[in-house]
CSV table of N, CA and C in Angstrom, one decimal:
chain,number,residue,atom,x,y,z
A,827,MET,N,0.8,-1.2,0.0
A,827,MET,CA,0.0,0.0,0.0
A,827,MET,C,0.9,1.3,0.0
A,828,GLY,N,2.0,1.2,0.7
A,828,GLY,CA,2.9,2.4,0.8
A,828,GLY,C,3.4,2.7,-0.6
A,829,SER,N,3.7,1.8,-1.5
A,829,SER,CA,4.2,2.1,-2.8
A,829,SER,C,3.2,2.8,-3.7
A,830,LEU,N,1.9,2.6,-3.4
A,830,LEU,CA,0.9,3.3,-4.2
A,830,LEU,C,0.9,4.8,-3.9
A,831,LEU,N,1.4,5.2,-2.8
A,831,LEU,CA,1.3,6.6,-2.4
A,831,LEU,C,2.7,7.2,-2.3
A,832,GLU,N,3.7,6.6,-2.9
A,832,GLU,CA,5.1,7.1,-2.8
A,832,GLU,C,5.3,8.4,-3.5
A,833,THR,N,4.8,8.6,-4.7
A,833,THR,CA,4.9,9.8,-5.4
A,833,THR,C,3.6,10.4,-5.7
A,834,PRO,N,3.5,11.7,-6.0
A,834,PRO,CA,2.3,12.4,-6.3
A,834,PRO,C,1.5,11.7,-7.5
A,835,GLY,N,2.3,11.3,-8.5
A,835,GLY,CA,1.7,10.7,-9.7
A,835,GLY,C,1.0,9.4,-9.3
A,836,ARG,N,1.7,8.6,-8.5
A,836,ARG,CA,1.1,7.3,-8.1
A,836,ARG,C,-0.1,7.5,-7.2
A,837,ALA,N,-0.1,8.5,-6.4
A,837,ALA,CA,-1.2,8.8,-5.5
A,837,ALA,C,-2.4,9.3,-6.3
A,838,LEU,N,-2.1,10.1,-7.3
A,838,LEU,CA,-3.2,10.6,-8.2
A,838,LEU,C,-3.8,9.4,-8.9
A,839,LEU,N,-3.0,8.6,-9.5
A,839,LEU,CA,-3.5,7.4,-10.3
A,839,LEU,C,-4.3,6.5,-9.4
A,840,THR,N,-3.8,6.3,-8.2
A,840,THR,CA,-4.5,5.4,-7.2
A,840,THR,C,-5.9,6.0,-6.9
A,841,GLY,N,-6.0,7.3,-6.6
A,841,GLY,CA,-7.2,8.0,-6.4
A,841,GLY,C,-8.2,7.9,-7.5
A,842,VAL,N,-7.7,8.1,-8.7
A,842,VAL,CA,-8.5,8.0,-9.9
A,842,VAL,C,-9.0,6.6,-10.1
A,843,ALA,N,-8.2,5.6,-9.9
A,843,ALA,CA,-8.6,4.2,-10.1
A,843,ALA,C,-9.7,3.8,-9.1
A,844,ILE,N,-9.5,4.3,-7.8
A,844,ILE,CA,-10.5,4.0,-6.8
A,844,ILE,C,-11.8,4.7,-7.1
A,845,THR,N,-11.7,5.9,-7.5
A,845,THR,CA,-13.0,6.6,-7.9
A,845,THR,C,-13.7,6.0,-9.1
A,846,ALA,N,-12.9,5.6,-10.1
A,846,ALA,CA,-13.5,5.0,-11.2
A,846,ALA,C,-14.2,3.6,-10.8
A,847,LEU,N,-13.5,2.9,-10.0
A,847,LEU,CA,-14.1,1.6,-9.5
A,847,LEU,C,-15.4,1.9,-8.7
A,848,ILE,N,-15.4,2.9,-7.9
A,848,ILE,CA,-16.7,3.2,-7.1
A,848,ILE,C,-17.8,3.6,-8.0
A,849,LEU,N,-17.5,4.5,-9.0
A,849,LEU,CA,-18.5,4.9,-10.0
A,849,LEU,C,-19.0,3.8,-10.8
A,850,LEU,N,-18.1,2.9,-11.2
A,850,LEU,CA,-18.5,1.7,-12.0
A,850,LEU,C,-19.5,0.8,-11.2
A,851,ILE,N,-19.1,0.5,-10.0
A,851,ILE,CA,-20.0,-0.3,-9.1
A,851,ILE,C,-21.3,0.4,-8.9
A,852,TRP,N,-21.3,1.7,-8.7
A,852,TRP,CA,-22.5,2.4,-8.5
A,852,TRP,C,-23.4,2.4,-9.7
A,853,LYS,N,-22.8,2.5,-10.9
A,853,LYS,CA,-23.6,2.5,-12.1
A,853,LYS,C,-24.2,1.1,-12.4
A,854,LEU,N,-23.4,0.1,-12.1
A,854,LEU,CA,-23.9,-1.3,-12.3
A,854,LEU,C,-25.0,-1.7,-11.3
A,855,THR,N,-24.9,-1.3,-10.1
A,855,THR,CA,-25.8,-1.8,-9.1
A,855,THR,C,-27.0,-0.9,-8.9
A,856,ALA,N,-26.9,0.4,-9.2
A,856,ALA,CA,-28.1,1.3,-9.0
A,856,ALA,C,-28.9,1.6,-10.3
A,857,GLY,N,-28.4,1.1,-11.4
A,857,GLY,CA,-29.1,1.4,-12.6
A,857,GLY,C,-29.2,2.8,-12.9
A,858,VAL,N,-28.1,3.5,-13.0
A,858,VAL,CA,-28.1,5.0,-13.1
A,858,VAL,C,-28.4,5.3,-14.6
A,859,ASP,N,-29.1,6.5,-14.7
A,859,ASP,CA,-29.4,7.0,-16.1
A,859,ASP,C,-28.1,7.4,-16.8
A,860,PRO,N,-27.9,6.8,-18.0
A,860,PRO,CA,-26.6,7.1,-18.7
A,860,PRO,C,-26.4,8.6,-19.0
A,861,VAL,N,-27.4,9.3,-19.4
A,861,VAL,CA,-27.3,10.7,-19.7
A,861,VAL,C,-27.0,11.5,-18.5
A,862,GLY,N,-27.7,11.2,-17.4
A,862,GLY,CA,-27.4,11.9,-16.1
A,862,GLY,C,-26.0,11.6,-15.6
A,863,PHE,N,-25.6,10.4,-15.8
A,863,PHE,CA,-24.2,10.0,-15.3
A,863,PHE,C,-23.1,10.7,-16.1
A,864,MET,N,-23.3,10.8,-17.5
A,864,MET,CA,-22.3,11.5,-18.3
A,864,MET,C,-22.4,13.0,-18.0
A,865,SER,N,-23.5,13.5,-17.7
A,865,SER,CA,-23.6,14.9,-17.3
A,865,SER,C,-22.9,15.2,-16.0
A,866,TYR,N,-23.0,14.3,-15.1
A,866,TYR,CA,-22.3,14.4,-13.8
A,866,TYR,C,-20.8,14.3,-14.0
A,867,LEU,N,-20.3,13.4,-14.8
A,867,LEU,CA,-18.9,13.2,-15.1
A,867,LEU,C,-18.3,14.5,-15.8
A,868,LEU,N,-19.0,15.0,-16.8
A,868,LEU,CA,-18.5,16.1,-17.5
A,868,LEU,C,-18.5,17.4,-16.6
A,869,ARG,N,-19.5,17.5,-15.8
A,869,ARG,CA,-19.5,18.6,-14.9
A,869,ARG,C,-18.4,18.5,-13.9
A,870,PHE,N,-18.1,17.3,-13.4
A,870,PHE,CA,-17.0,17.1,-12.5
A,870,PHE,C,-15.7,17.5,-13.1
A,871,ILE,N,-15.4,17.0,-14.3
A,871,ILE,CA,-14.2,17.3,-15.1
A,871,ILE,C,-14.1,18.8,-15.3
A,872,HIS,N,-15.1,19.5,-15.6
A,872,HIS,CA,-15.1,20.9,-15.8
A,872,HIS,C,-14.7,21.7,-14.6
A,873,ILE,N,-15.3,21.3,-13.4
A,873,ILE,CA,-15.0,22.0,-12.2
A,873,ILE,C,-13.6,21.7,-11.7
A,874,PHE,N,-13.1,20.4,-11.9
A,874,PHE,CA,-11.8,20.1,-11.6
A,874,PHE,C,-10.8,20.9,-12.4
A,875,ALA,N,-11.0,21.0,-13.7
A,875,ALA,CA,-10.1,21.8,-14.6
A,875,ALA,C,-10.1,23.2,-14.2
A,876,ALA,N,-11.2,23.8,-13.8
A,876,ALA,CA,-11.3,25.2,-13.3
A,876,ALA,C,-10.5,25.4,-12.0
A,877,MET,N,-10.6,24.4,-11.1
A,877,MET,CA,-9.8,24.5,-9.9
A,877,MET,C,-8.3,24.4,-10.2
A,878,LEU,N,-7.9,23.5,-11.1
A,878,LEU,CA,-6.5,23.4,-11.5
A,878,LEU,C,-6.0,24.6,-12.1
A,879,TRP,N,-6.8,25.2,-13.0
A,879,TRP,CA,-6.4,26.5,-13.7
A,879,TRP,C,-6.2,27.6,-12.7
A,880,LEU,N,-7.1,27.8,-11.7
A,880,LEU,CA,-7.0,28.8,-10.7
A,880,LEU,C,-5.8,28.6,-9.8
A,881,GLY,N,-5.6,27.3,-9.5
A,881,GLY,CA,-4.4,27.0,-8.6
A,881,GLY,C,-3.1,27.3,-9.3
A,882,PHE,N,-3.0,27.1,-10.6
A,882,PHE,CA,-1.8,27.5,-11.4
A,882,PHE,C,-1.6,29.0,-11.3
A,883,ILE,N,-2.7,29.7,-11.6
A,883,ILE,CA,-2.6,31.2,-11.6
A,883,ILE,C,-2.1,31.7,-10.2
A,884,TRP,N,-2.7,31.2,-9.1
A,884,TRP,CA,-2.3,31.6,-7.8
A,884,TRP,C,-0.9,31.2,-7.5
A,885,PHE,N,-0.4,30.0,-7.9
A,885,PHE,CA,0.9,29.6,-7.7
A,885,PHE,C,1.9,30.5,-8.4
A,886,VAL,N,1.6,30.8,-9.7
A,886,VAL,CA,2.5,31.7,-10.5
A,886,VAL,C,2.6,33.1,-9.9
A,887,ASN,N,1.5,33.6,-9.6
A,887,ASN,CA,1.4,35.0,-9.1
A,887,ASN,C,2.0,35.2,-7.7
A,888,PHE,N,1.7,34.3,-6.8
A,888,PHE,CA,2.0,34.5,-5.4
A,888,PHE,C,3.2,33.7,-4.9
A,889,VAL,N,3.5,32.6,-5.5
A,889,VAL,CA,4.7,31.8,-5.1
A,889,VAL,C,5.9,31.9,-6.0
A,890,GLN,N,5.6,31.6,-7.3
A,890,GLN,CA,6.8,31.6,-8.2
A,890,GLN,C,7.4,33.0,-8.4
A,891,PHE,N,6.5,34.0,-8.7
A,891,PHE,CA,7.1,35.3,-8.9
A,891,PHE,C,7.8,35.9,-7.6
A,892,ALA,N,7.2,35.6,-6.4
A,892,ALA,CA,7.9,36.0,-5.2
A,892,ALA,C,9.2,35.3,-5.0
A,893,ALA,N,9.3,34.0,-5.3
A,893,ALA,CA,10.5,33.3,-5.2
A,893,ALA,C,11.6,33.8,-6.1
A,894,VAL,N,11.2,34.1,-7.4
A,894,VAL,CA,12.2,34.6,-8.3
A,894,VAL,C,12.6,36.0,-7.9
A,895,ALA,N,11.8,36.8,-7.4
A,895,ALA,CA,12.1,38.1,-7.0
A,895,ALA,C,13.1,38.1,-5.7
A,896,GLU,N,12.9,37.1,-4.9
A,896,GLU,CA,13.7,37.1,-3.6
A,896,GLU,C,15.1,36.4,-3.8
A,897,THR,N,15.2,35.7,-4.9
A,897,THR,CA,16.5,35.0,-5.1
A,897,THR,C,17.3,35.8,-6.1
A,898,SER,N,18.6,35.5,-6.1
A,898,SER,CA,19.5,36.1,-7.1
A,898,SER,C,20.5,35.1,-7.6
A,899,GLY,N,21.1,35.4,-8.7
A,899,GLY,CA,22.1,34.6,-9.3
A,899,GLY,C,21.8,33.1,-9.6
A,900,GLU,N,22.5,32.2,-8.9
A,900,GLU,CA,22.3,30.8,-9.2
A,900,GLU,C,20.9,30.3,-8.8
A,901,GLY,N,20.4,30.8,-7.7
A,901,GLY,CA,19.1,30.4,-7.3
A,901,GLY,C,18.0,30.7,-8.3
A,902,ARG,N,18.1,31.9,-8.8
A,902,ARG,CA,17.1,32.4,-9.8
A,902,ARG,C,17.2,31.5,-11.1
A,903,SER,N,18.5,31.2,-11.5
A,903,SER,CA,18.6,30.4,-12.7
A,903,SER,C,18.1,29.0,-12.5
A,904,ALA,N,18.3,28.5,-11.3
A,904,ALA,CA,17.8,27.1,-11.0
A,904,ALA,C,16.3,27.1,-11.0
A,905,ILE,N,15.6,28.2,-10.5
A,905,ILE,CA,14.2,28.2,-10.6
A,905,ILE,C,13.7,28.3,-12.0
A,906,MET,N,14.4,29.2,-12.8
A,906,MET,CA,14.0,29.3,-14.2
A,906,MET,C,14.3,28.1,-15.0
A,907,ARG,N,15.3,27.3,-14.6
A,907,ARG,CA,15.6,26.0,-15.4
A,907,ARG,C,14.6,24.9,-15.0
A,908,SER,N,14.3,24.8,-13.7
A,908,SER,CA,13.5,23.6,-13.3
A,908,SER,C,12.1,23.8,-13.0
A,909,ILE,N,11.7,24.9,-12.4
A,909,ILE,CA,10.3,25.1,-12.1
A,909,ILE,C,9.5,25.8,-13.2
A,910,VAL,N,10.0,26.8,-13.7
A,910,VAL,CA,9.2,27.6,-14.7
A,910,VAL,C,8.8,26.7,-15.9
A,911,PRO,N,9.6,25.9,-16.5
A,911,PRO,CA,9.2,25.1,-17.6
A,911,PRO,C,8.1,24.1,-17.2
A,912,ARG,N,8.1,23.6,-16.0
A,912,ARG,CA,7.0,22.7,-15.6
A,912,ARG,C,5.7,23.4,-15.4
A,913,VAL,N,5.8,24.6,-14.9
A,913,VAL,CA,4.5,25.4,-14.7
A,913,VAL,C,4.0,25.8,-16.1
A,914,ALA,N,4.9,26.2,-17.0
A,914,ALA,CA,4.4,26.5,-18.3
A,914,ALA,C,3.8,25.3,-19.0
A,915,SER,N,4.4,24.2,-18.9
A,915,SER,CA,3.8,23.0,-19.5
A,915,SER,C,2.4,22.7,-18.9
A,916,GLY,N,2.3,22.8,-17.6
A,916,GLY,CA,1.0,22.6,-16.9
A,916,GLY,C,0.0,23.6,-17.5
A,917,PHE,N,0.4,24.9,-17.7
A,917,PHE,CA,-0.6,25.9,-18.2
A,917,PHE,C,-0.9,25.5,-19.7
A,918,ARG,N,0.0,25.0,-20.4
A,918,ARG,CA,-0.2,24.7,-21.8
A,918,ARG,C,-1.2,23.5,-21.9
A,919,HIS,N,-1.0,22.5,-21.1
A,919,HIS,CA,-1.9,21.4,-21.1
A,919,HIS,C,-3.3,21.7,-20.5
A,920,ALA,N,-3.3,22.5,-19.5
A,920,ALA,CA,-4.6,22.9,-18.9
A,920,ALA,C,-5.5,23.7,-19.8
A,921,SER,N,-4.8,24.5,-20.6
A,921,SER,CA,-5.7,25.4,-21.4
A,921,SER,C,-6.1,24.6,-22.6
């Protein structure tokens, strides 16, 4: 069980798998309306994407910019090399 939660990626995949399993069991046992179920899933994905997008905006404006402004020299270049490209990639995929 510990290996499933070692990294953030594994923890996320474990959570998604457990959620999918619960939703599948619920759909099979309760006889859920397919249109209502798809509406629920799409609404959930939309709200999750909005939360992710806003989290990125807050991170960049209040954490990343402050960290870049407070550091100088090698620290700034390390942030620009390692953190900024990951955040930009997240923004690109989220949009």
